[in-house]
mmCIF file with all atom_site columns, C-alpha atoms in Angstrom:
data_model
loop_
_atom_site.group_PDB
_atom_site.id
_atom_site.type_symbol
_atom_site.label_atom_id
_atom_site.label_alt_id
_atom_site.label_comp_id
_atom_site.label_asym_id
_atom_site.label_entity_id
_atom_site.label_seq_id
_atom_site.pdbx_PDB_ins_code
_atom_site.Cartn_x
_atom_site.Cartn_y
_atom_site.Cartn_z
_atom_site.occupancy
_atom_site.B_iso_or_equiv
_atom_site.pdbx_formal_charge
_atom_site.auth_seq_id
_atom_site.auth_comp_id
_atom_site.auth_asym_id
_atom_site.auth_atom_id
_atom_site.pdbx_PDB_model_num
ATOM 1   C CA . MET A 1 1   ? 0.000  0.000   0.000  1.00 39.00 ? 1   MET A CA 1
ATOM 2   C CA . SER A 1 2   ? 1.509  3.305   -1.066 1.00 41.00 ? 2   SER A CA 1
ATOM 3   C CA . GLY A 1 3   ? -0.338 5.558   1.358  1.00 42.00 ? 3   GLY A CA 1
ATOM 4   C CA . GLN A 1 4   ? -1.717 7.980   -1.299 1.00 44.00 ? 4   GLN A CA 1
ATOM 5   C CA . ASN A 1 5   ? -5.069 8.302   0.516  1.00 49.00 ? 5   ASN A CA 1
ATOM 6   C CA . ILE A 1 6   ? -3.548 9.542   3.761  1.00 53.00 ? 6   ILE A CA 1
ATOM 7   C CA . ASN A 1 7   ? -4.189 13.066  4.997  1.00 62.00 ? 7   ASN A CA 1
ATOM 8   C CA . VAL A 1 8   ? -0.763 14.505  4.208  1.00 57.00 ? 8   VAL A CA 1
ATOM 9   C CA . GLY A 1 9   ? -1.232 17.511  6.484  1.00 62.00 ? 9   GLY A CA 1
ATOM 10  C CA . SER A 1 10  ? -1.881 15.368  9.562  1.00 75.00 ? 10  SER A CA 1
ATOM 11  C CA . LEU A 1 11  ? 0.876  12.996  8.506  1.00 81.00 ? 11  LEU A CA 1
ATOM 12  C CA . SER A 1 12  ? 3.415  15.805  8.304  1.00 82.00 ? 12  SER A CA 1
ATOM 13  C CA . SER A 1 13  ? 2.430  17.130  11.721 1.00 88.00 ? 13  SER A CA 1
ATOM 14  C CA . TYR A 1 14  ? 2.971  13.718  13.300 1.00 90.00 ? 14  TYR A CA 1
ATOM 15  C CA . ALA A 1 15  ? 6.206  13.316  11.369 1.00 92.00 ? 15  ALA A CA 1
ATOM 16  C CA . ARG A 1 16  ? 7.636  16.642  12.575 1.00 93.00 ? 16  ARG A CA 1
ATOM 17  C CA . VAL A 1 17  ? 6.783  15.892  16.201 1.00 95.00 ? 17  VAL A CA 1
ATOM 18  C CA . ALA A 1 18  ? 8.412  12.478  15.786 1.00 95.00 ? 18  ALA A CA 1
ATOM 19  C CA . GLY A 1 19  ? 11.451 14.166  14.256 1.00 95.00 ? 19  GLY A CA 1
ATOM 20  C CA . TRP A 1 20  ? 11.905 16.490  17.227 1.00 96.00 ? 20  TRP A CA 1
ATOM 21  C CA . LEU A 1 21  ? 11.492 13.576  19.625 1.00 97.00 ? 21  LEU A CA 1
ATOM 22  C CA . TYR A 1 22  ? 14.060 11.617  17.637 1.00 96.00 ? 22  TYR A CA 1
ATOM 23  C CA . LEU A 1 23  ? 16.536 14.478  17.998 1.00 97.00 ? 23  LEU A CA 1
ATOM 24  C CA . VAL A 1 24  ? 15.885 14.506  21.757 1.00 97.00 ? 24  VAL A CA 1
ATOM 25  C CA . ILE A 1 25  ? 16.592 10.763  21.839 1.00 96.00 ? 25  ILE A CA 1
ATOM 26  C CA . ILE A 1 26  ? 19.852 11.156  19.912 1.00 96.00 ? 26  ILE A CA 1
ATOM 27  C CA . VAL A 1 27  ? 21.085 14.085  22.011 1.00 96.00 ? 27  VAL A CA 1
ATOM 28  C CA . CYS A 1 28  ? 20.202 12.455  25.344 1.00 96.00 ? 28  CYS A CA 1
ATOM 29  C CA . GLY A 1 29  ? 21.502 9.042   24.315 1.00 93.00 ? 29  GLY A CA 1
ATOM 30  C CA . ILE A 1 30  ? 24.840 10.313  23.023 1.00 93.00 ? 30  ILE A CA 1
ATOM 31  C CA . GLY A 1 31  ? 25.154 12.814  25.859 1.00 92.00 ? 31  GLY A CA 1
ATOM 32  C CA . SER A 1 32  ? 24.685 10.226  28.604 1.00 92.00 ? 32  SER A CA 1
ATOM 33  C CA . GLU A 1 33  ? 26.917 7.630   26.959 1.00 91.00 ? 33  GLU A CA 1
ATOM 34  C CA . VAL A 1 34  ? 29.741 9.722   25.487 1.00 89.00 ? 34  VAL A CA 1
ATOM 35  C CA . PHE A 1 35  ? 29.922 12.769  27.725 1.00 91.00 ? 35  PHE A CA 1
ATOM 36  C CA . ILE A 1 36  ? 28.903 11.240  31.060 1.00 93.00 ? 36  ILE A CA 1
ATOM 37  C CA . ARG A 1 37  ? 29.515 7.504   31.326 1.00 92.00 ? 37  ARG A CA 1
ATOM 38  C CA . SER A 1 38  ? 32.631 7.452   29.151 1.00 90.00 ? 38  SER A CA 1
ATOM 39  C CA . SER A 1 39  ? 34.179 10.261  31.189 1.00 91.00 ? 39  SER A CA 1
ATOM 40  C CA . LEU A 1 40  ? 33.452 8.646   34.563 1.00 93.00 ? 40  LEU A CA 1
ATOM 41  C CA . ILE A 1 41  ? 33.704 4.887   34.051 1.00 93.00 ? 41  ILE A CA 1
ATOM 42  C CA . VAL A 1 42  ? 37.216 3.487   33.731 1.00 91.00 ? 42  VAL A CA 1
ATOM 43  C CA . GLU A 1 43  ? 37.049 -0.006  32.302 1.00 88.00 ? 43  GLU A CA 1
ATOM 44  C CA . GLY A 1 44  ? 38.843 -2.530  34.490 1.00 86.00 ? 44  GLY A CA 1
ATOM 45  C CA . ASP A 1 45  ? 39.522 -0.048  37.298 1.00 91.00 ? 45  ASP A CA 1
ATOM 46  C CA . ALA A 1 46  ? 36.801 -0.134  39.955 1.00 92.00 ? 46  ALA A CA 1
ATOM 47  C CA . MET A 1 47  ? 38.619 2.265   42.279 1.00 93.00 ? 47  MET A CA 1
ATOM 48  C CA . ALA A 1 48  ? 39.148 4.947   39.627 1.00 94.00 ? 48  ALA A CA 1
ATOM 49  C CA . THR A 1 49  ? 35.527 4.596   38.532 1.00 93.00 ? 49  THR A CA 1
ATOM 50  C CA . ALA A 1 50  ? 34.287 4.985   42.098 1.00 92.00 ? 50  ALA A CA 1
ATOM 51  C CA . SER A 1 51  ? 36.498 8.046   42.632 1.00 93.00 ? 51  SER A CA 1
ATOM 52  C CA . ASN A 1 52  ? 35.200 9.661   39.441 1.00 93.00 ? 52  ASN A CA 1
ATOM 53  C CA . ILE A 1 53  ? 31.568 9.041   40.358 1.00 93.00 ? 53  ILE A CA 1
ATOM 54  C CA . LEU A 1 54  ? 31.986 10.355  43.890 1.00 92.00 ? 54  LEU A CA 1
ATOM 55  C CA . ALA A 1 55  ? 33.774 13.451  42.595 1.00 92.00 ? 55  ALA A CA 1
ATOM 56  C CA . SER A 1 56  ? 31.057 14.084  39.974 1.00 92.00 ? 56  SER A CA 1
ATOM 57  C CA . ASP A 1 57  ? 27.964 12.752  41.685 1.00 90.00 ? 57  ASP A CA 1
ATOM 58  C CA . SER A 1 58  ? 25.600 15.306  40.115 1.00 92.00 ? 58  SER A CA 1
ATOM 59  C CA . LEU A 1 59  ? 26.941 14.571  36.628 1.00 94.00 ? 59  LEU A CA 1
ATOM 60  C CA . PHE A 1 60  ? 26.510 10.834  37.168 1.00 94.00 ? 60  PHE A CA 1
ATOM 61  C CA . ARG A 1 61  ? 22.920 11.307  38.332 1.00 93.00 ? 61  ARG A CA 1
ATOM 62  C CA . PHE A 1 62  ? 22.233 13.580  35.371 1.00 94.00 ? 62  PHE A CA 1
ATOM 63  C CA . GLY A 1 63  ? 23.016 10.555  33.208 1.00 94.00 ? 63  GLY A CA 1
ATOM 64  C CA . PHE A 1 64  ? 19.989 8.903   34.816 1.00 95.00 ? 64  PHE A CA 1
ATOM 65  C CA . VAL A 1 65  ? 17.858 11.953  33.960 1.00 96.00 ? 65  VAL A CA 1
ATOM 66  C CA . ALA A 1 66  ? 19.096 12.052  30.350 1.00 96.00 ? 66  ALA A CA 1
ATOM 67  C CA . ASP A 1 67  ? 18.363 8.357   29.844 1.00 96.00 ? 67  ASP A CA 1
ATOM 68  C CA . SER A 1 68  ? 14.909 8.783   31.401 1.00 96.00 ? 68  SER A CA 1
ATOM 69  C CA . ILE A 1 69  ? 14.073 11.607  28.972 1.00 97.00 ? 69  ILE A CA 1
ATOM 70  C CA . MET A 1 70  ? 15.367 9.484   26.109 1.00 96.00 ? 70  MET A CA 1
ATOM 71  C CA . LEU A 1 71  ? 13.140 6.552   27.065 1.00 96.00 ? 71  LEU A CA 1
ATOM 72  C CA . LEU A 1 72  ? 10.038 8.683   27.598 1.00 97.00 ? 72  LEU A CA 1
ATOM 73  C CA . SER A 1 73  ? 10.585 10.145  24.131 1.00 97.00 ? 73  SER A CA 1
ATOM 74  C CA . ASP A 1 74  ? 11.064 6.636   22.749 1.00 97.00 ? 74  ASP A CA 1
ATOM 75  C CA . VAL A 1 75  ? 7.666  5.527   24.062 1.00 97.00 ? 75  VAL A CA 1
ATOM 76  C CA . ALA A 1 76  ? 5.993  8.551   22.470 1.00 97.00 ? 76  ALA A CA 1
ATOM 77  C CA . ILE A 1 77  ? 7.795  8.076   19.162 1.00 97.00 ? 77  ILE A CA 1
ATOM 78  C CA . ALA A 1 78  ? 6.800  4.396   19.032 1.00 97.00 ? 78  ALA A CA 1
ATOM 79  C CA . VAL A 1 79  ? 3.143  5.470   19.049 1.00 96.00 ? 79  VAL A CA 1
ATOM 80  C CA . LEU A 1 80  ? 3.705  8.212   16.470 1.00 96.00 ? 80  LEU A CA 1
ATOM 81  C CA . PHE A 1 81  ? 5.528  5.849   14.099 1.00 96.00 ? 81  PHE A CA 1
ATOM 82  C CA . TYR A 1 82  ? 2.686  3.369   14.445 1.00 96.00 ? 82  TYR A CA 1
ATOM 83  C CA . VAL A 1 83  ? 0.190  6.056   13.429 1.00 94.00 ? 83  VAL A CA 1
ATOM 84  C CA . LEU A 1 84  ? 2.425  7.118   10.541 1.00 93.00 ? 84  LEU A CA 1
ATOM 85  C CA . PHE A 1 85  ? 2.964  3.653   9.101  1.00 94.00 ? 85  PHE A CA 1
ATOM 86  C CA . LYS A 1 86  ? -0.185 1.680   9.901  1.00 94.00 ? 86  LYS A CA 1
ATOM 87  C CA . PRO A 1 87  ? -1.684 2.698   6.496  1.00 92.00 ? 87  PRO A CA 1
ATOM 88  C CA . VAL A 1 88  ? 1.285  0.898   4.894  1.00 94.00 ? 88  VAL A CA 1
ATOM 89  C CA . SER A 1 89  ? 0.891  -2.250  7.009  1.00 95.00 ? 89  SER A CA 1
ATOM 90  C CA . ASN A 1 90  ? -0.954 -2.271  10.297 1.00 96.00 ? 90  ASN A CA 1
ATOM 91  C CA . THR A 1 91  ? 0.650  -5.563  11.349 1.00 97.00 ? 91  THR A CA 1
ATOM 92  C CA . LEU A 1 92  ? 4.226  -4.496  10.615 1.00 97.00 ? 92  LEU A CA 1
ATOM 93  C CA . ALA A 1 93  ? 3.720  -1.037  12.115 1.00 97.00 ? 93  ALA A CA 1
ATOM 94  C CA . LEU A 1 94  ? 2.367  -2.634  15.291 1.00 97.00 ? 94  LEU A CA 1
ATOM 95  C CA . MET A 1 95  ? 5.277  -5.076  15.344 1.00 97.00 ? 95  MET A CA 1
ATOM 96  C CA . ALA A 1 96  ? 7.823  -2.246  14.978 1.00 97.00 ? 96  ALA A CA 1
ATOM 97  C CA . ALA A 1 97  ? 6.141  -0.363  17.828 1.00 97.00 ? 97  ALA A CA 1
ATOM 98  C CA . ALA A 1 98  ? 6.088  -3.489  20.027 1.00 98.00 ? 98  ALA A CA 1
ATOM 99  C CA . PHE A 1 99  ? 9.811  -4.109  19.530 1.00 98.00 ? 99  PHE A CA 1
ATOM 100 C CA . ARG A 1 100 ? 10.598 -0.448  20.240 1.00 97.00 ? 100 ARG A CA 1
ATOM 101 C CA . LEU A 1 101 ? 8.456  -0.431  23.385 1.00 97.00 ? 101 LEU A CA 1
ATOM 102 C CA . THR A 1 102 ? 10.116 -3.657  24.541 1.00 97.00 ? 102 THR A CA 1
ATOM 103 C CA . GLN A 1 103 ? 13.476 -1.966  24.126 1.00 97.00 ? 103 GLN A CA 1
ATOM 104 C CA . ALA A 1 104 ? 12.269 1.005   26.177 1.00 96.00 ? 104 ALA A CA 1
ATOM 105 C CA . SER A 1 105 ? 11.003 -1.327  28.910 1.00 96.00 ? 105 SER A CA 1
ATOM 106 C CA . ILE A 1 106 ? 14.316 -3.184  29.102 1.00 97.00 ? 106 ILE A CA 1
ATOM 107 C CA . LEU A 1 107 ? 16.361 0.012   29.206 1.00 96.00 ? 107 LEU A CA 1
ATOM 108 C CA . GLY A 1 108 ? 14.002 1.570   31.743 1.00 96.00 ? 108 GLY A CA 1
ATOM 109 C CA . PHE A 1 109 ? 14.337 -1.353  34.129 1.00 95.00 ? 109 PHE A CA 1
ATOM 110 C CA . ASN A 1 110 ? 18.060 -1.437  33.387 1.00 96.00 ? 110 ASN A CA 1
ATOM 111 C CA . LEU A 1 111 ? 18.437 2.071   34.831 1.00 95.00 ? 111 LEU A CA 1
ATOM 112 C CA . ILE A 1 112 ? 18.118 0.451   38.267 1.00 95.00 ? 112 ILE A CA 1
ATOM 113 C CA . ASN A 1 113 ? 21.540 -1.116  37.677 1.00 95.00 ? 113 ASN A CA 1
ATOM 114 C CA . TYR A 1 114 ? 22.937 2.309   36.807 1.00 94.00 ? 114 TYR A CA 1
ATOM 115 C CA . TYR A 1 115 ? 21.471 3.994   39.861 1.00 93.00 ? 115 TYR A CA 1
ATOM 116 C CA . ALA A 1 116 ? 22.512 1.135   42.139 1.00 92.00 ? 116 ALA A CA 1
ATOM 117 C CA . ALA A 1 117 ? 26.147 2.188   41.675 1.00 92.00 ? 117 ALA A CA 1
ATOM 118 C CA . ALA A 1 118 ? 25.361 5.653   43.072 1.00 90.00 ? 118 ALA A CA 1
ATOM 119 C CA . LEU A 1 119 ? 23.429 4.175   45.994 1.00 89.00 ? 119 LEU A CA 1
ATOM 120 C CA . LEU A 1 120 ? 26.337 1.924   46.937 1.00 89.00 ? 120 LEU A CA 1
ATOM 121 C CA . LEU A 1 121 ? 29.093 4.490   46.589 1.00 89.00 ? 121 LEU A CA 1
ATOM 122 C CA . ASN A 1 122 ? 27.264 7.297   48.379 1.00 83.00 ? 122 ASN A CA 1
ATOM 123 C CA . GLY A 1 123 ? 26.228 5.150   51.321 1.00 72.00 ? 123 GLY A CA 1
ATOM 124 C CA . THR A 1 124 ? 22.545 5.767   50.605 1.00 67.00 ? 124 THR A CA 1
ATOM 125 C CA . VAL A 1 125 ? 21.748 2.106   51.298 1.00 64.00 ? 125 VAL A CA 1
ATOM 126 C CA . TYR A 1 126 ? 22.971 -0.057  54.161 1.00 65.00 ? 126 TYR A CA 1
ATOM 127 C CA . VAL A 1 127 ? 26.270 -1.654  53.174 1.00 67.00 ? 127 VAL A CA 1
ATOM 128 C CA . GLY A 1 128 ? 27.581 -2.781  56.550 1.00 69.00 ? 128 GLY A CA 1
ATOM 129 C CA . GLY A 1 129 ? 30.211 -5.484  56.357 1.00 71.00 ? 129 GLY A CA 1
ATOM 130 C CA . PHE A 1 130 ? 31.552 -4.408  52.972 1.00 75.00 ? 130 PHE A CA 1
ATOM 131 C CA . GLU A 1 131 ? 35.058 -3.035  52.624 1.00 82.00 ? 131 GLU A CA 1
ATOM 132 C CA . PRO A 1 132 ? 35.548 0.010   50.332 1.00 83.00 ? 132 PRO A CA 1
ATOM 133 C CA . ALA A 1 133 ? 37.261 -2.153  47.707 1.00 88.00 ? 133 ALA A CA 1
ATOM 134 C CA . GLN A 1 134 ? 34.306 -4.550  47.766 1.00 87.00 ? 134 GLN A CA 1
ATOM 135 C CA . LEU A 1 135 ? 31.849 -1.695  47.337 1.00 88.00 ? 135 LEU A CA 1
ATOM 136 C CA . HIS A 1 136 ? 33.846 -0.372  44.407 1.00 91.00 ? 136 HIS A CA 1
ATOM 137 C CA . ALA A 1 137 ? 33.834 -3.806  42.792 1.00 93.00 ? 137 ALA A CA 1
ATOM 138 C CA . LEU A 1 138 ? 30.095 -4.226  43.404 1.00 92.00 ? 138 LEU A CA 1
ATOM 139 C CA . ALA A 1 139 ? 29.361 -0.793  41.922 1.00 92.00 ? 139 ALA A CA 1
ATOM 140 C CA . SER A 1 140 ? 31.429 -1.698  38.854 1.00 94.00 ? 140 SER A CA 1
ATOM 141 C CA . LEU A 1 141 ? 29.464 -4.938  38.540 1.00 94.00 ? 141 LEU A CA 1
ATOM 142 C CA . PHE A 1 142 ? 26.177 -3.021  38.465 1.00 95.00 ? 142 PHE A CA 1
ATOM 143 C CA . LEU A 1 143 ? 27.596 -0.641  35.860 1.00 96.00 ? 143 LEU A CA 1
ATOM 144 C CA . ASP A 1 144 ? 28.719 -3.608  33.764 1.00 95.00 ? 144 ASP A CA 1
ATOM 145 C CA . LEU A 1 145 ? 25.233 -5.121  34.055 1.00 96.00 ? 145 LEU A CA 1
ATOM 146 C CA . HIS A 1 146 ? 23.814 -1.779  32.929 1.00 95.00 ? 146 HIS A CA 1
ATOM 147 C CA . SER A 1 147 ? 26.112 -1.779  29.913 1.00 94.00 ? 147 SER A CA 1
ATOM 148 C CA . HIS A 1 148 ? 25.086 -5.311  28.938 1.00 95.00 ? 148 HIS A CA 1
ATOM 149 C CA . GLY A 1 149 ? 21.426 -4.498  29.564 1.00 96.00 ? 149 GLY A CA 1
ATOM 150 C CA . TYR A 1 150 ? 21.760 -1.624  27.107 1.00 95.00 ? 150 TYR A CA 1
ATOM 151 C CA . ASP A 1 151 ? 22.994 -4.021  24.435 1.00 95.00 ? 151 ASP A CA 1
ATOM 152 C CA . LEU A 1 152 ? 20.137 -6.406  25.199 1.00 96.00 ? 152 LEU A CA 1
ATOM 153 C CA . GLY A 1 153 ? 17.686 -3.569  24.576 1.00 96.00 ? 153 GLY A CA 1
ATOM 154 C CA . LEU A 1 154 ? 19.382 -2.797  21.264 1.00 97.00 ? 154 LEU A CA 1
ATOM 155 C CA . VAL A 1 155 ? 18.475 -6.276  19.999 1.00 97.00 ? 155 VAL A CA 1
ATOM 156 C CA . PHE A 1 156 ? 14.812 -5.258  20.057 1.00 97.00 ? 156 PHE A CA 1
ATOM 157 C CA . PHE A 1 157 ? 15.610 -1.783  18.763 1.00 97.00 ? 157 PHE A CA 1
ATOM 158 C CA . GLY A 1 158 ? 17.509 -3.315  15.864 1.00 97.00 ? 158 GLY A CA 1
ATOM 159 C CA . LEU A 1 159 ? 14.505 -5.440  14.913 1.00 98.00 ? 159 LEU A CA 1
ATOM 160 C CA . SER A 1 160 ? 12.260 -2.373  15.129 1.00 97.00 ? 160 SER A CA 1
ATOM 161 C CA . ASN A 1 161 ? 14.588 -0.490  12.793 1.00 98.00 ? 161 ASN A CA 1
ATOM 162 C CA . LEU A 1 162 ? 14.579 -3.324  10.246 1.00 98.00 ? 162 LEU A CA 1
ATOM 163 C CA . ILE A 1 163 ? 10.784 -3.264  10.097 1.00 98.00 ? 163 ILE A CA 1
ATOM 164 C CA . LEU A 1 164 ? 10.591 0.526   10.149 1.00 97.00 ? 164 LEU A CA 1
ATOM 165 C CA . GLY A 1 165 ? 13.107 0.728   7.306  1.00 97.00 ? 165 GLY A CA 1
ATOM 166 C CA . TYR A 1 166 ? 10.968 -1.608  5.215  1.00 97.00 ? 166 TYR A CA 1
ATOM 167 C CA . LEU A 1 167 ? 7.864  0.459   5.956  1.00 96.00 ? 167 LEU A CA 1
ATOM 168 C CA . LEU A 1 168 ? 9.701  3.635   4.954  1.00 95.00 ? 168 LEU A CA 1
ATOM 169 C CA . ILE A 1 169 ? 10.616 2.110   1.594  1.00 95.00 ? 169 ILE A CA 1
ATOM 170 C CA . LYS A 1 170 ? 7.069  0.896   0.951  1.00 94.00 ? 170 LYS A CA 1
ATOM 171 C CA . SER A 1 171 ? 5.306  4.011   2.241  1.00 89.00 ? 171 SER A CA 1
ATOM 172 C CA . GLY A 1 172 ? 5.573  6.197   -0.837 1.00 84.00 ? 172 GLY A CA 1
ATOM 173 C CA . TYR A 1 173 ? 5.798  9.353   1.293  1.00 84.00 ? 173 TYR A CA 1
ATOM 174 C CA . PHE A 1 174 ? 9.427  9.118   2.357  1.00 90.00 ? 174 PHE A CA 1
ATOM 175 C CA . PRO A 1 175 ? 12.568 8.738   0.229  1.00 93.00 ? 175 PRO A CA 1
ATOM 176 C CA . SER A 1 176 ? 13.554 5.081   0.051  1.00 94.00 ? 176 SER A CA 1
ATOM 177 C CA . TRP A 1 177 ? 17.168 5.840   0.975  1.00 96.00 ? 177 TRP A CA 1
ATOM 178 C CA . LEU A 1 178 ? 16.001 6.703   4.496  1.00 96.00 ? 178 LEU A CA 1
ATOM 179 C CA . GLY A 1 179 ? 14.534 3.223   4.772  1.00 96.00 ? 179 GLY A CA 1
ATOM 180 C CA . TYR A 1 180 ? 17.705 1.548   3.582  1.00 97.00 ? 180 TYR A CA 1
ATOM 181 C CA . GLY A 1 181 ? 19.633 3.606   6.119  1.00 97.00 ? 181 GLY A CA 1
ATOM 182 C CA . LEU A 1 182 ? 17.433 2.378   8.977  1.00 97.00 ? 182 LEU A CA 1
ATOM 183 C CA . ILE A 1 183 ? 17.763 -1.211  7.770  1.00 97.00 ? 183 ILE A CA 1
ATOM 184 C CA . ALA A 1 184 ? 21.550 -0.811  7.835  1.00 97.00 ? 184 ALA A CA 1
ATOM 185 C CA . ALA A 1 185 ? 21.263 0.662   11.343 1.00 97.00 ? 185 ALA A CA 1
ATOM 186 C CA . GLY A 1 186 ? 19.170 -2.292  12.461 1.00 97.00 ? 186 GLY A CA 1
ATOM 187 C CA . VAL A 1 187 ? 21.742 -4.756  11.131 1.00 97.00 ? 187 VAL A CA 1
ATOM 188 C CA . VAL A 1 188 ? 24.526 -2.935  12.999 1.00 97.00 ? 188 VAL A CA 1
ATOM 189 C CA . TYR A 1 189 ? 22.573 -2.916  16.280 1.00 97.00 ? 189 TYR A CA 1
ATOM 190 C CA . LEU A 1 190 ? 21.802 -6.628  16.013 1.00 97.00 ? 190 LEU A CA 1
ATOM 191 C CA . ALA A 1 191 ? 25.360 -7.547  15.036 1.00 96.00 ? 191 ALA A CA 1
ATOM 192 C CA . GLY A 1 192 ? 26.897 -5.358  17.738 1.00 95.00 ? 192 GLY A CA 1
ATOM 193 C CA . SER A 1 193 ? 24.686 -6.754  20.476 1.00 95.00 ? 193 SER A CA 1
ATOM 194 C CA . PHE A 1 194 ? 25.223 -10.392 19.566 1.00 95.00 ? 194 PHE A CA 1
ATOM 195 C CA . VAL A 1 195 ? 28.969 -9.845  19.261 1.00 95.00 ? 195 VAL A CA 1
ATOM 196 C CA . ARG A 1 196 ? 28.924 -8.302  22.758 1.00 93.00 ? 196 ARG A CA 1
ATOM 197 C CA . PHE A 1 197 ? 27.251 -11.382 24.232 1.00 95.00 ? 197 PHE A CA 1
ATOM 198 C CA . VAL A 1 198 ? 28.679 -14.178 22.075 1.00 95.00 ? 198 VAL A CA 1
ATOM 199 C CA . LEU A 1 199 ? 32.100 -12.886 21.006 1.00 93.00 ? 199 LEU A CA 1
ATOM 200 C CA . PRO A 1 200 ? 32.938 -10.211 23.599 1.00 92.00 ? 200 PRO A CA 1
ATOM 201 C CA . ASP A 1 201 ? 36.627 -10.135 22.629 1.00 90.00 ? 201 ASP A CA 1
ATOM 202 C CA . TYR A 1 202 ? 35.609 -8.618  19.294 1.00 91.00 ? 202 TYR A CA 1
ATOM 203 C CA . SER A 1 203 ? 33.325 -5.906  20.694 1.00 88.00 ? 203 SER A CA 1
ATOM 204 C CA . ALA A 1 204 ? 35.916 -3.194  20.122 1.00 89.00 ? 204 ALA A CA 1
ATOM 205 C CA . VAL A 1 205 ? 35.963 -4.051  16.416 1.00 90.00 ? 205 VAL A CA 1
ATOM 206 C CA . MET A 1 206 ? 32.282 -3.124  16.183 1.00 91.00 ? 206 MET A CA 1
ATOM 207 C CA . GLU A 1 207 ? 32.593 0.308   17.786 1.00 90.00 ? 207 GLU A CA 1
ATOM 208 C CA . PRO A 1 208 ? 33.462 2.296   14.596 1.00 93.00 ? 208 PRO A CA 1
ATOM 209 C CA . VAL A 1 209 ? 30.560 0.632   12.762 1.00 95.00 ? 209 VAL A CA 1
ATOM 210 C CA . TYR A 1 210 ? 28.067 2.363   15.087 1.00 94.00 ? 210 TYR A CA 1
ATOM 211 C CA . LEU A 1 211 ? 28.706 5.492   13.030 1.00 96.00 ? 211 LEU A CA 1
ATOM 212 C CA . ILE A 1 212 ? 26.288 4.001   10.474 1.00 96.00 ? 212 ILE A CA 1
ATOM 213 C CA . PRO A 1 213 ? 23.242 4.067   12.806 1.00 96.00 ? 213 PRO A CA 1
ATOM 214 C CA . LEU A 1 214 ? 24.170 7.548   14.001 1.00 96.00 ? 214 LEU A CA 1
ATOM 215 C CA . ILE A 1 215 ? 24.222 8.933   10.453 1.00 96.00 ? 215 ILE A CA 1
ATOM 216 C CA . ALA A 1 216 ? 21.099 7.019   9.376  1.00 97.00 ? 216 ALA A CA 1
ATOM 217 C CA . GLU A 1 217 ? 18.996 7.989   12.388 1.00 97.00 ? 217 GLU A CA 1
ATOM 218 C CA . LEU A 1 218 ? 20.175 11.598  12.446 1.00 97.00 ? 218 LEU A CA 1
ATOM 219 C CA . ALA A 1 219 ? 19.363 11.938  8.737  1.00 96.00 ? 219 ALA A CA 1
ATOM 220 C CA . PHE A 1 220 ? 15.905 10.482  9.319  1.00 96.00 ? 220 PHE A CA 1
ATOM 221 C CA . ALA A 1 221 ? 15.243 12.749  12.307 1.00 96.00 ? 221 ALA A CA 1
ATOM 222 C CA . LEU A 1 222 ? 16.344 15.876  10.438 1.00 96.00 ? 222 LEU A CA 1
ATOM 223 C CA . TYR A 1 223 ? 14.273 14.914  7.402  1.00 95.00 ? 223 TYR A CA 1
ATOM 224 C CA . LEU A 1 224 ? 11.196 14.515  9.589  1.00 95.00 ? 224 LEU A CA 1
ATOM 225 C CA . VAL A 1 225 ? 11.745 17.914  11.227 1.00 94.00 ? 225 VAL A CA 1
ATOM 226 C CA . VAL A 1 226 ? 12.435 19.792  8.003  1.00 93.00 ? 226 VAL A CA 1
ATOM 227 C CA . LYS A 1 227 ? 10.102 18.105  5.483  1.00 88.00 ? 227 LYS A CA 1
ATOM 228 C CA . GLY A 1 228 ? 7.609  16.142  7.513  1.00 81.00 ? 228 GLY A CA 1
ATOM 229 C CA . ALA A 1 229 ? 5.983  13.510  5.319  1.00 71.00 ? 229 ALA A CA 1
ATOM 230 C CA . GLY A 1 230 ? 4.571  13.382  1.824  1.00 64.00 ? 230 GLY A CA 1
ATOM 231 C CA . SER A 1 231 ? 7.535  15.084  0.111  1.00 52.00 ? 231 SER A CA 1
ATOM 232 C CA . ARG A 1 232 ? 10.006 12.883  -1.719 1.00 51.00 ? 232 ARG A CA 1
#
């Protein structure tokens, strides 16, 4: 179904709102991962990580806020994309939304692991009987669980992107290259996540490849904001 009978004005309004939400997701996601977690967490050094978090407690907690905003936006955008693409295929649009909402649920629950590190290091919870080195190690374990939980969520996000990319191509009111970009992004997310869990020694090899999803999703978000829908 090409979607020629859709109210283009309403479609474009939904598309622009989705575009702005997508930009919020990208900014918050990159901000919390690159500018907060990467600057505070020292891989393989629990003591240095603990020292960084204690010295920048507000920054660390802001990472929780940024991720929360990202996930709230993701829930909203899942609904908007369903409305946008259900005329193309109601079943596939619903499936894409379900996978995206599952990702948001996993990442939302996963934030408990992130916040647990702050609770342990700041003495907010009872930790009697634990030596400082043990607390540092336990906090690092929770942060590692958070990192792996993030990759688990990306499995579902990758599947959502594959379906969404197909819907973009078939829609008739978006350029097909945007769809192919999202399909490529979905493949990268799936590959990166499975490598992390199955072949962890090769995870570093995948890191540069994540530039593909960044470019594809940013291009899609900007297109939505600037052109809405219905213009090819």
